[in-house]
CSV table of C-alpha atoms and ligand atoms in Angstrom, one decimal:
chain,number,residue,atom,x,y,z
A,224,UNK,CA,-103.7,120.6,-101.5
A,225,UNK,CA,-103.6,117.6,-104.1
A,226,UNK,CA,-107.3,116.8,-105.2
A,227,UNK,CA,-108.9,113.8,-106.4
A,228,UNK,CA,-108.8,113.1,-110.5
A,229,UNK,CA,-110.4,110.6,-113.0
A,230,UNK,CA,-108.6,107.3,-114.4
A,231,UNK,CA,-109.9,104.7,-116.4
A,232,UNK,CA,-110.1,101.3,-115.3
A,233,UNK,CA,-110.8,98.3,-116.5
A,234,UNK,CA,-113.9,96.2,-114.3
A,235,UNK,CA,-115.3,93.1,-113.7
A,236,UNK,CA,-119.5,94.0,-114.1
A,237,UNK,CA,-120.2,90.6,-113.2
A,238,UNK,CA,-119.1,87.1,-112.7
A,239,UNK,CA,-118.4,85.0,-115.9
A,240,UNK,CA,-115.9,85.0,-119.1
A,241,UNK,CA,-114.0,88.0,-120.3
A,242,UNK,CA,-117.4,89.8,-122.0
A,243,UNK,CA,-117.9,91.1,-118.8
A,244,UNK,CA,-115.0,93.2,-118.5
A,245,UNK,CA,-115.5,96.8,-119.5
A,246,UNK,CA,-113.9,100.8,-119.0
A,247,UNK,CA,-115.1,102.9,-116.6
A,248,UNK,CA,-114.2,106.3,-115.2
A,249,UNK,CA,-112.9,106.0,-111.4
A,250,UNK,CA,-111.5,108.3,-108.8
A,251,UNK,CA,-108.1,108.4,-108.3
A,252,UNK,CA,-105.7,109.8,-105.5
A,253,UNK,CA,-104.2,112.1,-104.3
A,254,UNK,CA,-101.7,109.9,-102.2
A,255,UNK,CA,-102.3,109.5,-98.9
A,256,UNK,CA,-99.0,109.1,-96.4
A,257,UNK,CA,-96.7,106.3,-97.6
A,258,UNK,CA,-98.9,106.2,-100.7
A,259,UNK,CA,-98.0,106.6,-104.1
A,260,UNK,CA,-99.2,107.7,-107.3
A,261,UNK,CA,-98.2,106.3,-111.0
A,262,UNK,CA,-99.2,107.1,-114.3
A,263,UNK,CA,-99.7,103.4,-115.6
A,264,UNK,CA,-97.6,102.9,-119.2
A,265,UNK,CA,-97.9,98.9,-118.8
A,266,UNK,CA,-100.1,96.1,-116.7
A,267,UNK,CA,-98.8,92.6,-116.3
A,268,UNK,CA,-101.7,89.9,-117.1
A,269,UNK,CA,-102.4,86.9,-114.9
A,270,UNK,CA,-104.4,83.7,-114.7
A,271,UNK,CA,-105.4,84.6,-111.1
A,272,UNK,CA,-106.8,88.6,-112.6
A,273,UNK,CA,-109.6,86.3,-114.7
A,274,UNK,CA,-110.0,83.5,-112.3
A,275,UNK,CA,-110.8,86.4,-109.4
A,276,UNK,CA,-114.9,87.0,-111.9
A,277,UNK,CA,-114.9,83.5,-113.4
A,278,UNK,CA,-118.1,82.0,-113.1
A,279,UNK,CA,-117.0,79.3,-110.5
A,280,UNK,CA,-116.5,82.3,-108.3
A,281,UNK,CA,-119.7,84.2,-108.6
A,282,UNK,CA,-121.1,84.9,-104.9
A,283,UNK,CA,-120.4,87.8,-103.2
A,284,UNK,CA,-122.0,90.5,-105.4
A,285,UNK,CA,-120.3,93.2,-103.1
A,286,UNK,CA,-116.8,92.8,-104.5
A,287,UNK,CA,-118.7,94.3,-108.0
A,288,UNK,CA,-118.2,95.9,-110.0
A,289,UNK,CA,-114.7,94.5,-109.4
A,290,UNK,CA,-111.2,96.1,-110.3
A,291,UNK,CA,-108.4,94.2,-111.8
A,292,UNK,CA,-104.7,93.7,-112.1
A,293,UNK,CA,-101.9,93.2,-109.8
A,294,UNK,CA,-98.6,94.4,-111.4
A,295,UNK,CA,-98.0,97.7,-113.4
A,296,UNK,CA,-95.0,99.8,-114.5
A,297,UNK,CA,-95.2,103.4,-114.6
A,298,UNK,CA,-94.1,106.7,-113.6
A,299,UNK,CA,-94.9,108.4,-110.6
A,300,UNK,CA,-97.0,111.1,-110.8
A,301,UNK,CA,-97.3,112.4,-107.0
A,302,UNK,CA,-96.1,111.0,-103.4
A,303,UNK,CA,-97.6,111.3,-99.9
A,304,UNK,CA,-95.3,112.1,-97.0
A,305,UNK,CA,-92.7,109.5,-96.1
A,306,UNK,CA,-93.1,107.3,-99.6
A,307,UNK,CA,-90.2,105.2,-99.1
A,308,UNK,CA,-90.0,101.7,-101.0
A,309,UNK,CA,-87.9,98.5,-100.7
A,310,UNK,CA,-85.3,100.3,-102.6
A,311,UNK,CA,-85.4,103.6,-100.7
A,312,UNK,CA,-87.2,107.0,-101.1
A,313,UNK,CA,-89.6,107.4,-104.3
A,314,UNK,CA,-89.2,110.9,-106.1
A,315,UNK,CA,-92.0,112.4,-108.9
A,316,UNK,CA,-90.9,111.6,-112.3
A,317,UNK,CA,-89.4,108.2,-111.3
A,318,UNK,CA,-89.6,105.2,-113.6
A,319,UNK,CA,-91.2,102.2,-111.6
A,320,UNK,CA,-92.6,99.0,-111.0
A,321,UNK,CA,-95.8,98.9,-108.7
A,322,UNK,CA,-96.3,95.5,-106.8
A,323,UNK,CA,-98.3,94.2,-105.6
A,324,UNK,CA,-101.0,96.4,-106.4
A,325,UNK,CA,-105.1,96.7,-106.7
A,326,UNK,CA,-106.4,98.0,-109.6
A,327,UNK,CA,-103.0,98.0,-112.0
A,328,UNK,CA,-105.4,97.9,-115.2
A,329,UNK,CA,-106.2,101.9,-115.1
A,330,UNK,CA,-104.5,104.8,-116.5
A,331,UNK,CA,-103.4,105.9,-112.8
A,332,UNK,CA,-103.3,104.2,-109.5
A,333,UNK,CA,-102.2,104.8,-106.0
A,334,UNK,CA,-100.0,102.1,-104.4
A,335,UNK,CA,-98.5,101.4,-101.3
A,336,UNK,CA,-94.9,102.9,-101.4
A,337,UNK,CA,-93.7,99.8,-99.8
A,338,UNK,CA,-94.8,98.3,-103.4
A,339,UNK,CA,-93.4,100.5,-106.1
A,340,UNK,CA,-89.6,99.8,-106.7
A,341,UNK,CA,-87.1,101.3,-109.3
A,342,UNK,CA,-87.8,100.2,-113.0
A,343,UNK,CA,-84.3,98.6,-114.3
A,344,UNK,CA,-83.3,100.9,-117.3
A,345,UNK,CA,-82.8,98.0,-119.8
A,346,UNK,CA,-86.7,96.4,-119.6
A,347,UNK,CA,-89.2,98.5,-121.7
A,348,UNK,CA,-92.6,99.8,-119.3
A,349,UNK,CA,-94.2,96.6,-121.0
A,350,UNK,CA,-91.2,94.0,-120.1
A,351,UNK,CA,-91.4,95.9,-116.5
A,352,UNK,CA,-95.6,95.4,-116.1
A,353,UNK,CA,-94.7,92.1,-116.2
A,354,UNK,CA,-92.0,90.7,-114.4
A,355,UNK,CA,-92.8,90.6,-110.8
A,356,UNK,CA,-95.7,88.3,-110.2
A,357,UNK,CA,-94.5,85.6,-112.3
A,358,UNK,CA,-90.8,86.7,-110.9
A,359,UNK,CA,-91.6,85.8,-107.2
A,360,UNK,CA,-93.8,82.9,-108.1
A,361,UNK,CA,-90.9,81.3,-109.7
A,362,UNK,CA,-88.1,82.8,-107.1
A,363,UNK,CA,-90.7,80.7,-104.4
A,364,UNK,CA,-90.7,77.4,-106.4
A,365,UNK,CA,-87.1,77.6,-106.7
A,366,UNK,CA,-86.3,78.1,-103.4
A,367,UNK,CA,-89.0,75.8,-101.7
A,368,UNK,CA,-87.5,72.9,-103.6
A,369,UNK,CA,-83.9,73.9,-102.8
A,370,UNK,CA,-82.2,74.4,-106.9
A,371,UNK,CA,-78.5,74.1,-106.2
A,372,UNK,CA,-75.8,73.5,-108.2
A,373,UNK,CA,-75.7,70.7,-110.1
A,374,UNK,CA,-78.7,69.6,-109.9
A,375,UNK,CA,-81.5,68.6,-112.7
A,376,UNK,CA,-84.9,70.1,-112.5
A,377,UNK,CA,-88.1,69.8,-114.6
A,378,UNK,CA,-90.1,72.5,-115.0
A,379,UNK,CA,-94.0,72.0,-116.4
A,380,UNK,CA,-94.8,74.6,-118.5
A,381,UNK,CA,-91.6,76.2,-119.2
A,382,UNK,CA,-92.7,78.5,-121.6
A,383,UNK,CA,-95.6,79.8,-119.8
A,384,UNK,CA,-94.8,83.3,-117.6
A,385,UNK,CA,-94.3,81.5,-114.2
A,386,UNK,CA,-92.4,78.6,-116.2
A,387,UNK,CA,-89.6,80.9,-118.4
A,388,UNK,CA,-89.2,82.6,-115.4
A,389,UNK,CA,-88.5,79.3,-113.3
A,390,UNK,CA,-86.3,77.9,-116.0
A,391,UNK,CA,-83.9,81.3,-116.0
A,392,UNK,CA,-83.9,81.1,-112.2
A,393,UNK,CA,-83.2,77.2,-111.6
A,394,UNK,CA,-80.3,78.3,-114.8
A,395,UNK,CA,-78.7,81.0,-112.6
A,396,UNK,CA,-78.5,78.9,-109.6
A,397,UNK,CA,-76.4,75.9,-111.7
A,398,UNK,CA,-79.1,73.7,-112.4
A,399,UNK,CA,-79.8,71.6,-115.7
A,400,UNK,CA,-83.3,72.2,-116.4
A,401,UNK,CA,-85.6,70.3,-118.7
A,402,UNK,CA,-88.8,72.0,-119.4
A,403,UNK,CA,-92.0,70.7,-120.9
A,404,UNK,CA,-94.0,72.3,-123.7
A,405,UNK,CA,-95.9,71.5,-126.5
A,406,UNK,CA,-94.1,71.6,-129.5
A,407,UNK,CA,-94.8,75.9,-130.3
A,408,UNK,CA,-92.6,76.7,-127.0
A,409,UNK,CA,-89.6,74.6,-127.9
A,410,UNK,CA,-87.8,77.5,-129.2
A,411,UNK,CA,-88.6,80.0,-126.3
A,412,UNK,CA,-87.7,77.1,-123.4
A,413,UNK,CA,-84.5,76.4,-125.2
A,414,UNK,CA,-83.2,80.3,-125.9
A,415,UNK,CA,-83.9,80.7,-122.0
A,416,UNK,CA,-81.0,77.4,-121.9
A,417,UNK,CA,-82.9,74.7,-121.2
A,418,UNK,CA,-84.0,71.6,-122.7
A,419,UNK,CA,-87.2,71.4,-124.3
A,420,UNK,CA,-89.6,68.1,-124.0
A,421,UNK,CA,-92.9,67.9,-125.6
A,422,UNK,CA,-95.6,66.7,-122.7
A,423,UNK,CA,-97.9,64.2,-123.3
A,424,UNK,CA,-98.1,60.5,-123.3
A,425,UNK,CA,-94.8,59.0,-122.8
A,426,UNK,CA,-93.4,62.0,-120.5
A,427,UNK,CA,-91.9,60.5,-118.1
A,428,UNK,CA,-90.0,58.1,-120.5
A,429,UNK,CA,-88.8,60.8,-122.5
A,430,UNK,CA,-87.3,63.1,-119.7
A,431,UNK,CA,-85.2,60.0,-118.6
A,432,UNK,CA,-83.8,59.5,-121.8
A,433,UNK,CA,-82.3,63.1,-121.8
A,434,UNK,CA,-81.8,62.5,-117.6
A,435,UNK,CA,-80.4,58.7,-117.4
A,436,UNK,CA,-79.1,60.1,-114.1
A,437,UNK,CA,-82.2,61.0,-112.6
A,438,UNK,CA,-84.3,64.1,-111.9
A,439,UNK,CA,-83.4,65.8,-108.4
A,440,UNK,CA,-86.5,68.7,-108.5
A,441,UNK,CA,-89.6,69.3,-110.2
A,442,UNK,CA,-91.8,72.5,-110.1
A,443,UNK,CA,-95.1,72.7,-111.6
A,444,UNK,CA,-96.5,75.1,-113.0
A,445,UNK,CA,-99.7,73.2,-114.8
A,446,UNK,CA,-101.6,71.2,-112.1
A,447,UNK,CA,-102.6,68.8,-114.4
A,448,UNK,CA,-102.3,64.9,-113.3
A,449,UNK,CA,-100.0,64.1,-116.1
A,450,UNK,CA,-96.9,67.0,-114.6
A,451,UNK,CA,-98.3,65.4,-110.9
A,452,UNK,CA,-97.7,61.8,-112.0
A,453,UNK,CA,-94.3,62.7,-113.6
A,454,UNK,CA,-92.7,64.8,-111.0
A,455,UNK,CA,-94.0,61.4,-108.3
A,456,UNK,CA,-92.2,59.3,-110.8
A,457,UNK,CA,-89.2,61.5,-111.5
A,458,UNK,CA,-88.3,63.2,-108.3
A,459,UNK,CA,-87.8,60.8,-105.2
A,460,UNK,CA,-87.7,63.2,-102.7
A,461,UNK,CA,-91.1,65.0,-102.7
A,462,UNK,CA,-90.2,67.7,-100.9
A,463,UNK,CA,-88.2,68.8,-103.7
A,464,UNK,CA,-91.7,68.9,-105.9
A,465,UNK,CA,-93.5,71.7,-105.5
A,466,UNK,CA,-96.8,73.0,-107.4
A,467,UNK,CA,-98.6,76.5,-107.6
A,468,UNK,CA,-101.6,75.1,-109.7
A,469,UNK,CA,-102.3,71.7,-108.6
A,470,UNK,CA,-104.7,72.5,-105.5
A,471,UNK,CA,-106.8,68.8,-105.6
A,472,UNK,CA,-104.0,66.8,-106.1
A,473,UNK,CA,-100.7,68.7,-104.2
A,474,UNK,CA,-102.5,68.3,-100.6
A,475,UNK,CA,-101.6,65.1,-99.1
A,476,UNK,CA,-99.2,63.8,-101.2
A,477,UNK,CA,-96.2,65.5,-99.8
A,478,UNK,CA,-95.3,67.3,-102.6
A,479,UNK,CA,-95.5,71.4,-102.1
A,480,UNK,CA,-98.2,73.7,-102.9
A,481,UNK,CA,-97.6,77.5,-102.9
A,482,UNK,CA,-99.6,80.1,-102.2
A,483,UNK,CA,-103.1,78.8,-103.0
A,484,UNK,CA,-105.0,75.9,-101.3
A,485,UNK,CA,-105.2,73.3,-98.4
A,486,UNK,CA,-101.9,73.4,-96.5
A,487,UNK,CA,-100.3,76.1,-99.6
A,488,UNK,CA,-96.6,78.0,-98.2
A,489,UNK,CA,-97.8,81.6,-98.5
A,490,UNK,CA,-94.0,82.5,-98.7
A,491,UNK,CA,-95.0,86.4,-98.0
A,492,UNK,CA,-91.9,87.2,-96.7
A,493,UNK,CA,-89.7,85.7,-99.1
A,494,UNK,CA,-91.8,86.9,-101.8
A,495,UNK,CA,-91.8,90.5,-100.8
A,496,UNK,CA,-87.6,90.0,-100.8
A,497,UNK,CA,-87.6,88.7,-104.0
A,498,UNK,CA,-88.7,91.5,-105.5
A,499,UNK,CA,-85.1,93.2,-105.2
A,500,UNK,CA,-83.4,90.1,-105.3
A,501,UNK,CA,-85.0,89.8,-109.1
A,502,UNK,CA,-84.3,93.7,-110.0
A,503,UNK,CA,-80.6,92.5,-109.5
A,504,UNK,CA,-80.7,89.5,-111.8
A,505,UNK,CA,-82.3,91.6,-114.6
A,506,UNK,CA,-79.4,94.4,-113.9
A,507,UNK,CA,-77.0,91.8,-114.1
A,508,UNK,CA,-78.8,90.5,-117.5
A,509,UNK,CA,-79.4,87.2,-116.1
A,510,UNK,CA,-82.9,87.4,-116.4
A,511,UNK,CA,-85.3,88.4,-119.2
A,512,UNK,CA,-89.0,89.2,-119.4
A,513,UNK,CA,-90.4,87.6,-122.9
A,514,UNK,CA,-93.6,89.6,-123.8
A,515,UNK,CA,-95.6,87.7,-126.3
A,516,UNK,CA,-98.5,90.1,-127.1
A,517,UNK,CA,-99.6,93.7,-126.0
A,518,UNK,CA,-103.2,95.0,-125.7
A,519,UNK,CA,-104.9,98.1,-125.1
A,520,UNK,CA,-106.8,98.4,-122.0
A,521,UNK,CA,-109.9,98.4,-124.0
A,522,UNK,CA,-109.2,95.0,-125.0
A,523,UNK,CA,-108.6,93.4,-121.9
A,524,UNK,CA,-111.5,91.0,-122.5
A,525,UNK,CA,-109.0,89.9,-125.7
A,526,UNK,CA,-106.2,89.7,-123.9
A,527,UNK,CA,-108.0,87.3,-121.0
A,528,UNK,CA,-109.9,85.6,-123.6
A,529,UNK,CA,-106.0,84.2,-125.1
A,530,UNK,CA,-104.3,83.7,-121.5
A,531,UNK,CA,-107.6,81.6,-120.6
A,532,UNK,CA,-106.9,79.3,-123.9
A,533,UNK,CA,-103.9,78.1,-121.9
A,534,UNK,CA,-101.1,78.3,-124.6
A,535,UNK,CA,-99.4,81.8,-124.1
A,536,UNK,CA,-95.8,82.0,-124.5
A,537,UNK,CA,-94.4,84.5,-121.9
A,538,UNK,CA,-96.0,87.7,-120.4
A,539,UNK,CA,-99.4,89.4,-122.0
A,540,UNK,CA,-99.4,93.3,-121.2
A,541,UNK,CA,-102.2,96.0,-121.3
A,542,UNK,CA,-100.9,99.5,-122.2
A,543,UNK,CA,-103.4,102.3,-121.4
B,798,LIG,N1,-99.6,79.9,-106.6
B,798,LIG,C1,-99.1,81.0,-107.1
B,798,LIG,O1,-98.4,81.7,-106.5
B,798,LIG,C2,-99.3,81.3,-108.6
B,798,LIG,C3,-98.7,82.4,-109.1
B,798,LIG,C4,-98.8,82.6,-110.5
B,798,LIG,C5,-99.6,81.7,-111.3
B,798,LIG,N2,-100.2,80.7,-110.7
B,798,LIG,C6,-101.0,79.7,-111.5
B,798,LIG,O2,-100.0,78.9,-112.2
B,798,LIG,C7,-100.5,78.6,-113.5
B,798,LIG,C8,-99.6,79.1,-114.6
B,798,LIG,O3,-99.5,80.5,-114.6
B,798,LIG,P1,-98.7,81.3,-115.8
B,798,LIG,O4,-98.8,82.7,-115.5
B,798,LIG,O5,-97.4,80.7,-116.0
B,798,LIG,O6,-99.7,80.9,-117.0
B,798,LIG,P2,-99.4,81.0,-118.6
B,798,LIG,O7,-98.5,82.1,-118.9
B,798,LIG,O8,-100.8,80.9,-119.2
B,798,LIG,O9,-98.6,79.7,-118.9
B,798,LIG,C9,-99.2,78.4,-119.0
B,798,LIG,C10,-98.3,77.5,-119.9
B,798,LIG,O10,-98.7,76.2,-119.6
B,798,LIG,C11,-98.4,75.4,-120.8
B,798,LIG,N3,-99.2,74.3,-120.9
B,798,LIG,C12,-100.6,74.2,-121.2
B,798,LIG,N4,-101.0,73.0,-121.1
B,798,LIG,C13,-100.0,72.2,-120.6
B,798,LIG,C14,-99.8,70.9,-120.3
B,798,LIG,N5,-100.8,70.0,-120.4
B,798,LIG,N6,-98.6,70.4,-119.9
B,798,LIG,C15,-97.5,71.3,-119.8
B,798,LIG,N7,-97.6,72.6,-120.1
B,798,LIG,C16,-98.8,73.0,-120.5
B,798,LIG,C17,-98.6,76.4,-122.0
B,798,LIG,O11,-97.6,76.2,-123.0
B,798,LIG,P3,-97.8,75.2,-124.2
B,798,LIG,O12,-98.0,76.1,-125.5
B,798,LIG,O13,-96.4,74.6,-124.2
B,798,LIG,O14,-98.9,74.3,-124.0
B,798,LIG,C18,-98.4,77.8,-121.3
B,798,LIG,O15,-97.2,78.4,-121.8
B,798,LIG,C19,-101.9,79.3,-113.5
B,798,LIG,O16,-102.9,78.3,-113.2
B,798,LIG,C20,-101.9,80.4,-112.5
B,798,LIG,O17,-103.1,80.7,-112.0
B,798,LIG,C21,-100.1,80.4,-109.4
């Protein structure tokens, strides 16, 4: 019988900025029934993995010391009875993508098999820890403000992980999409074939000049007033505006929050589809994953520390 090993994980010790964040030894399988077990070659890094021991959260002292990361690509290592995924049975030696997972910041972890899908052969393990979160995210903005053909969309924060990953999507579908950045992201927005505008005072002015037409969608992927204001300004239906970060101001205005906050469209089942739905797209080399920095798990408190500052330009990935 399968026994129980050692990884090493990356933990929250307490509630605050990323110095809290240290290695520790932790237990680790075997997999259970419909469980599965992967050697961890790459972690995806989100805002919502340092926001989960931020100091505005700091309460419930039981959730401590608290493991982190919810996407990882790997390959598996051993599999309970009946491990079946979304894409069919999963075999030992298989090249995968877990999510969503607990813990995807370790050297091993055991996930669901309902969560660990083929890896497509042309992303790296790094390219692969880090497609699916901000993947779904953007495949729900998309759909919840209806891209179609034709149309024009803005995207705030296009060349942030949810945003180049919005901008690719809305692309495929037939849109025109401008996509605000500061001035850095102007290349990345533009090689993903849309239009770059630098946000800031003026915004709205300068994405009519570029769309004298008019703007038929906005998603947002910044919650600050300023992408708020503009997408009210720009977009006259606001159920074609939809937001995943603005949480004071979405609620009540009409506009659509996902996921998090008052009134937020959890989308869970069209998330979970969307996972194969994006596998597709990348085999048909209609979408890409842009890494812009790798880390060691040992420097996970670095690697939080730069996608805190707000400014990162596509996926940041811890490799054990
Ligand atoms: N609700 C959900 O389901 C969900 C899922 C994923 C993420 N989120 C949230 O969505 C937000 C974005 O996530 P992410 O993974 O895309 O983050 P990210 O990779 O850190 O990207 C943020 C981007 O925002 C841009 N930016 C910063 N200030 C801006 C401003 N004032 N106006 C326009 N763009 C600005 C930055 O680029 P510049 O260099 O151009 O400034 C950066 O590329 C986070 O708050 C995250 O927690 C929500």
């Amino acid at each position: 019988m399968a026994s129980v090993g050692s990884a090493t994980a990356v933990v929250a010790t307490a509630f605050g900025g990323p110095e809290v964040l240290s290695l520790t030894e932790v237990e680790v399988g075997p997999p259970a029934q419909r469980q599965v077990l992967v050697e961890v070659r790459a972690a995806g890094v989100n805002p919502v993995d340092y926001k989960l021991y931020s100091a505005g959260r700091a309460g419930d002292t039981s959730k401590l010391p608290m493991r982190l990361g919810l996407e990882a690509a790997g390959v598996v290592k051993a599999v309970g009875e009946g491990a079946e995924g979304p894409a069919g049975p999963v075999g030992v030696g298989a090249e995968v993508i877990a999510y969503p997972v607990q813990g995807a910041y370790a050297t091993e972890i055991v996930a669901p098999a309902s969560s660990v899908l083929p890896k497509p052969a042309a992303l790296s393990f790094e390219q692969a820890g880090g497609l699916m979160l901000t993947g779904v995210t953007a495949f729900h903005a998309v759909t919840a403000v209806k891209v179609s053909k034709g149309d024009t969309v803005v995207v705030h924060g296009a060349a942030g992980g949810v945003g180049l990953m919005a901008v690719q999507l809305a692309i495929d579908l037939g849109a025109r999409v401008i996509g605000t950045a500061g001035e850095s992201g102007h290349t990345c927005v533009r090689q993903m074939g849309a239009e770059p505008v630098t946000y800031g005072e003026g915004l709205v002015e300068r994405i009519r000049a570029l769309a004298p037409g008019g703007i038929d969608a906005a998603i947002d992927t910044v919650g600050t007033d300023e992408a708020v204001d503009a997408s009210l300004a720009l977009v006259s239906d606001r159920a074609r505006i939809a937001s995943i970060a603005a949480f004071r101001r979405a609620p009540g205005l009409g506009i659509k929050l996902l996921v998090n906050g008052p009134g937020a469209d959890p989308g869970t089942e069209l998330r979970s589809a969307a996972r194969l739905e994006l596998l597709r797209l990348v085999d048909e080399d209609k979408l890409r994953v842009v890494v812009a920095a790798i880390y060691p798990l040992s420097e996970a408190a670095s690697a939080h520390a730069t996608l805190a500052a707000g400014h990162t330009h596509g996926k940041i990935i811890l490799v054990p």
